[in-house]
PDB file of C-alpha atoms in Angstrom:
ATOM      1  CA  UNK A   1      18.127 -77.942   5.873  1.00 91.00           C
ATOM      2  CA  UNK A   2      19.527 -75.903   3.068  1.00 91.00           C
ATOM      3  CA  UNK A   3      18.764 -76.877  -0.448  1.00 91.00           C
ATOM      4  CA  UNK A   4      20.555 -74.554  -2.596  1.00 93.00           C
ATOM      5  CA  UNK A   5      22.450 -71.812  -2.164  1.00 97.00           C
ATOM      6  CA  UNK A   6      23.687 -69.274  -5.122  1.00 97.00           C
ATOM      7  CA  UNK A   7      26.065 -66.057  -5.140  1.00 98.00           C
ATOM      8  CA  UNK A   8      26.269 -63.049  -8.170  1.00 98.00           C
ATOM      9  CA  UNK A   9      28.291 -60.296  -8.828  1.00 98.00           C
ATOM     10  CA  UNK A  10      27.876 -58.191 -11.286  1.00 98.00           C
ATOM     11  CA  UNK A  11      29.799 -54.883 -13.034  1.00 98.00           C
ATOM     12  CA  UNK A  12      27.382 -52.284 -13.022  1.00 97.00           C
ATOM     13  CA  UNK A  13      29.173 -50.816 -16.298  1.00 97.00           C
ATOM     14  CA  UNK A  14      27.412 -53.855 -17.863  1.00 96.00           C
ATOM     15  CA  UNK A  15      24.516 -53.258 -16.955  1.00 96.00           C
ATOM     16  CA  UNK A  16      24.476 -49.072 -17.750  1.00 95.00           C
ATOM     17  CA  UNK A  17      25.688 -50.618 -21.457  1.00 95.00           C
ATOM     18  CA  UNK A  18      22.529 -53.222 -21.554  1.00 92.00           C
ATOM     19  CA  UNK A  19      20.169 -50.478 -19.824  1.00 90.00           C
ATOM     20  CA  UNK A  20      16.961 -50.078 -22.030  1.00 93.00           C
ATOM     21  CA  UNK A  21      13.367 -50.128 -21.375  1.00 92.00           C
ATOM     22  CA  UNK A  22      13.582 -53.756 -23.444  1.00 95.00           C
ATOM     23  CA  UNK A  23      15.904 -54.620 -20.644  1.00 95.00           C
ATOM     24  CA  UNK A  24      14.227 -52.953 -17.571  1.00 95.00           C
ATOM     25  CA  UNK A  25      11.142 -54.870 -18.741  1.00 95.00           C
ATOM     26  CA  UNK A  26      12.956 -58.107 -19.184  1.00 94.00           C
ATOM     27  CA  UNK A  27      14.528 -58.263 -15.609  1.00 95.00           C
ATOM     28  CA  UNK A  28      11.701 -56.678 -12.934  1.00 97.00           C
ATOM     29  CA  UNK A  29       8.427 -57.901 -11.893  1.00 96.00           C
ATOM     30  CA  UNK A  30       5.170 -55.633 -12.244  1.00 95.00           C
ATOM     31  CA  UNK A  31       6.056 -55.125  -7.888  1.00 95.00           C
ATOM     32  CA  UNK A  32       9.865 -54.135  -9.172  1.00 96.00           C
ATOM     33  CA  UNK A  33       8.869 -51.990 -11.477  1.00 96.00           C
ATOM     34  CA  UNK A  34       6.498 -49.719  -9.754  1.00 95.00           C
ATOM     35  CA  UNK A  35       9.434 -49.406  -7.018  1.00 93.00           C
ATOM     36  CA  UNK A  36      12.109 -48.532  -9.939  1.00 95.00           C
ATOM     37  CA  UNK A  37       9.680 -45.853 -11.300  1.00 94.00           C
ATOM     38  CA  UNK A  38      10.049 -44.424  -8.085  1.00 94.00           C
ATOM     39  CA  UNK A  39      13.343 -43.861  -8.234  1.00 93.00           C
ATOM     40  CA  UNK A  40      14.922 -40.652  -8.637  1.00 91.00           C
ATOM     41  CA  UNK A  41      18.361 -40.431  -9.253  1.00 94.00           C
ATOM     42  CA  UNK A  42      20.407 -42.432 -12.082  1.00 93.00           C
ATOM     43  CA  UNK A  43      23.253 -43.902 -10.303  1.00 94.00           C
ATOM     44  CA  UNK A  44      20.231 -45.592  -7.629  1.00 94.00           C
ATOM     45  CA  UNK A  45      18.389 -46.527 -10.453  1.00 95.00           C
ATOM     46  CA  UNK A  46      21.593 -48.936 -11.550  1.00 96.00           C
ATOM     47  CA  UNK A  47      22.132 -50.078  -8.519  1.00 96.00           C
ATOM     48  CA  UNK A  48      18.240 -51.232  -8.170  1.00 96.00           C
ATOM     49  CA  UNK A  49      18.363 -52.986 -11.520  1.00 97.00           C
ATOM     50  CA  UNK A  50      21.999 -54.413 -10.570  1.00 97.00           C
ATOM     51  CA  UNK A  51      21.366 -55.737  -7.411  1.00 97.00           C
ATOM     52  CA  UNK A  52      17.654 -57.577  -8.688  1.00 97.00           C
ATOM     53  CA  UNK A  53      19.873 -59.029 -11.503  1.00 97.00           C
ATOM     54  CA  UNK A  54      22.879 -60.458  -9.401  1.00 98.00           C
ATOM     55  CA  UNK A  55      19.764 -61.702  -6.893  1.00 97.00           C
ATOM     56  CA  UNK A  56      17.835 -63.590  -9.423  1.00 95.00           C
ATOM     57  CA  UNK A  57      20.763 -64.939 -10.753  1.00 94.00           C
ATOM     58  CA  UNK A  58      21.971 -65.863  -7.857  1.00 96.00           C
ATOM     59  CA  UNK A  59      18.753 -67.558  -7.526  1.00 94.00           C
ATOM     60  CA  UNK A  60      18.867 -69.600 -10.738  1.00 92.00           C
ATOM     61  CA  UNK A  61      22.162 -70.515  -9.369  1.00 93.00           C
ATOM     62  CA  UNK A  62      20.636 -72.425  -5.956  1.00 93.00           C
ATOM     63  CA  UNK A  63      17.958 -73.810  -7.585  1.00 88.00           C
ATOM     64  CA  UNK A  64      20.221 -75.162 -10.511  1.00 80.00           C
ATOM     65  CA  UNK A  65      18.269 -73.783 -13.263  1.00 70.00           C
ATOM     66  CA  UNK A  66      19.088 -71.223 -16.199  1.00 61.00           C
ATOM     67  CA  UNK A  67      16.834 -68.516 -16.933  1.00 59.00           C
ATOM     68  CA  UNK A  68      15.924 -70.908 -20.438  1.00 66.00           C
ATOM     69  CA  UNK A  69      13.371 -72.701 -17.833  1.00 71.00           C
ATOM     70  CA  UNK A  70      12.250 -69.999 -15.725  1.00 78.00           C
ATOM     71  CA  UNK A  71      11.732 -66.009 -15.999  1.00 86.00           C
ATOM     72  CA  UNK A  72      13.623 -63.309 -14.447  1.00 91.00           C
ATOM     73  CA  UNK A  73       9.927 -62.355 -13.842  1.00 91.00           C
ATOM     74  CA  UNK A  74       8.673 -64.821 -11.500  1.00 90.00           C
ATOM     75  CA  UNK A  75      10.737 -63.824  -9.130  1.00 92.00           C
ATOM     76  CA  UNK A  76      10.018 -60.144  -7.097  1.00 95.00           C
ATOM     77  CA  UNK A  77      12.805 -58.991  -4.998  1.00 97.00           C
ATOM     78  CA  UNK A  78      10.744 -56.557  -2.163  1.00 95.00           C
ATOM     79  CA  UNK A  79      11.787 -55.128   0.962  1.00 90.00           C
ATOM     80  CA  UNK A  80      10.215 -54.971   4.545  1.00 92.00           C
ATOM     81  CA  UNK A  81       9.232 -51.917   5.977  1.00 91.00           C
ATOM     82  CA  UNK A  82      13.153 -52.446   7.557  1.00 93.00           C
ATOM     83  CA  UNK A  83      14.943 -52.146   4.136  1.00 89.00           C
ATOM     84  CA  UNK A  84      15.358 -56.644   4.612  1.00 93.00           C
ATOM     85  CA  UNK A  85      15.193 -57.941   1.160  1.00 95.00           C
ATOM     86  CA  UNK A  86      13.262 -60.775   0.529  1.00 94.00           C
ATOM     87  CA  UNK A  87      11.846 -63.019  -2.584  1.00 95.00           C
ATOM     88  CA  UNK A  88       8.286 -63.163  -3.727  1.00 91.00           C
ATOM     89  CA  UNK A  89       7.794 -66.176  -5.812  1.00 90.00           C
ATOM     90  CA  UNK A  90       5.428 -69.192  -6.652  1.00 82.00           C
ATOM     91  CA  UNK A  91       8.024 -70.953  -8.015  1.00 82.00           C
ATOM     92  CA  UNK A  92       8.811 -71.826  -4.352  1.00 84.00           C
ATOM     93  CA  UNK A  93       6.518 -74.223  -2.270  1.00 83.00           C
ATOM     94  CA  UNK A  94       4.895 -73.308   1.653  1.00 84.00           C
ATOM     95  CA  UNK A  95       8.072 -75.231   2.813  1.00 88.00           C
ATOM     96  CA  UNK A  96      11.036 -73.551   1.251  1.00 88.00           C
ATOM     97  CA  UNK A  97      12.286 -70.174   2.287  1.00 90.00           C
ATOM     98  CA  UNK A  98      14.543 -68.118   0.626  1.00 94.00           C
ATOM     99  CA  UNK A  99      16.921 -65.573   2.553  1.00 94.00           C
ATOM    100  CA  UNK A 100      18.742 -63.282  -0.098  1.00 97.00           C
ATOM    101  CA  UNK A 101      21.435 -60.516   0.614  1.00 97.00           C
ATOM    102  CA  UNK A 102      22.174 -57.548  -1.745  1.00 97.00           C
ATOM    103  CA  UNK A 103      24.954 -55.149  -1.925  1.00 97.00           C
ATOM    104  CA  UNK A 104      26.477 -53.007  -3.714  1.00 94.00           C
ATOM    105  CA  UNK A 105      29.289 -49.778  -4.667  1.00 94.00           C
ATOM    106  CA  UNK A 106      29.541 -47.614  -7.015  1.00 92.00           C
ATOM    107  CA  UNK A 107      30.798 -50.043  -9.450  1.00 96.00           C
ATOM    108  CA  UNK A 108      29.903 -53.268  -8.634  1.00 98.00           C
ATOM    109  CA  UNK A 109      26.291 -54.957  -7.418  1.00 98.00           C
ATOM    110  CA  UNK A 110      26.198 -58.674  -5.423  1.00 98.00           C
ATOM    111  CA  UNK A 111      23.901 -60.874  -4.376  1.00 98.00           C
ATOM    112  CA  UNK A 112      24.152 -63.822  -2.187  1.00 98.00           C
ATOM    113  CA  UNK A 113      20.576 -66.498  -1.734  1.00 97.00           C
ATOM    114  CA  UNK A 114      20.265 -69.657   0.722  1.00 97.00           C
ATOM    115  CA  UNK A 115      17.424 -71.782  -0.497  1.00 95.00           C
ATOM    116  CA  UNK A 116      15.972 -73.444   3.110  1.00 94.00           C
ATOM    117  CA  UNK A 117      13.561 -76.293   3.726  1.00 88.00           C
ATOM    118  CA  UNK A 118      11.294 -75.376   6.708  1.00 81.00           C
ATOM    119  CA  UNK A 119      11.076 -79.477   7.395  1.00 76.00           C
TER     120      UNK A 119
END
């Protein structure tokens, strides 16, 4: 049964103008990070932090909460060894799953999230 389901889009010219370390460290998980530091080019490097912003917000979104009661942080969005997305979280329970779907251009970055119950 699905419990939630959210959707983001976001410019990424806002997010080059909000880019800082302050930022960076506001938005990823310890897991994000270490994959952003990886990076190597700029314009990837935008698109990473773009596409885990429109995906946890798009995750506040199906759950119905703002980011006041939770943390952009206690959420990781990882890949599988495919390039799949998926969330790492404890704010979700053994019977929940969460499918999320990121994409993005040049300019903009989008995220969608279904929130299902495994019961």
């Amino acid at each position: 049964m699905i419990k939630g389901v959210g959707m983001d889009l976001v410019e990424l010219e806002r997010i080059r103008e909000l880019l800082s370390d302050r930022f960076i460290e506001r938005i990823l998980s310890e897991k994000e990070m270490k994959e952003y530091q990886n990076l190597a080019h700029e314009q990837v490097k935008l698109e990473f932090i773009g596409g885990r912003f429109a995906a946890k917000e798009a995750i506040f979104k199906a759950v119905a909460v703002g980011p006041g009661n939770t943390n952009y942080k206690d959420f990781s969005v990882l890949h599988e060894p495919s390039g799949k997305p998926y969330v790492e979280s404890t704010f979700f329970t053994d019977k929940e799953h969460v499918c999320v779907s990121i994409t993005h251009t040049d300019s903009y970055a989008a995220a969608f999230v279904v929130i299902e119950s495994k019961e």
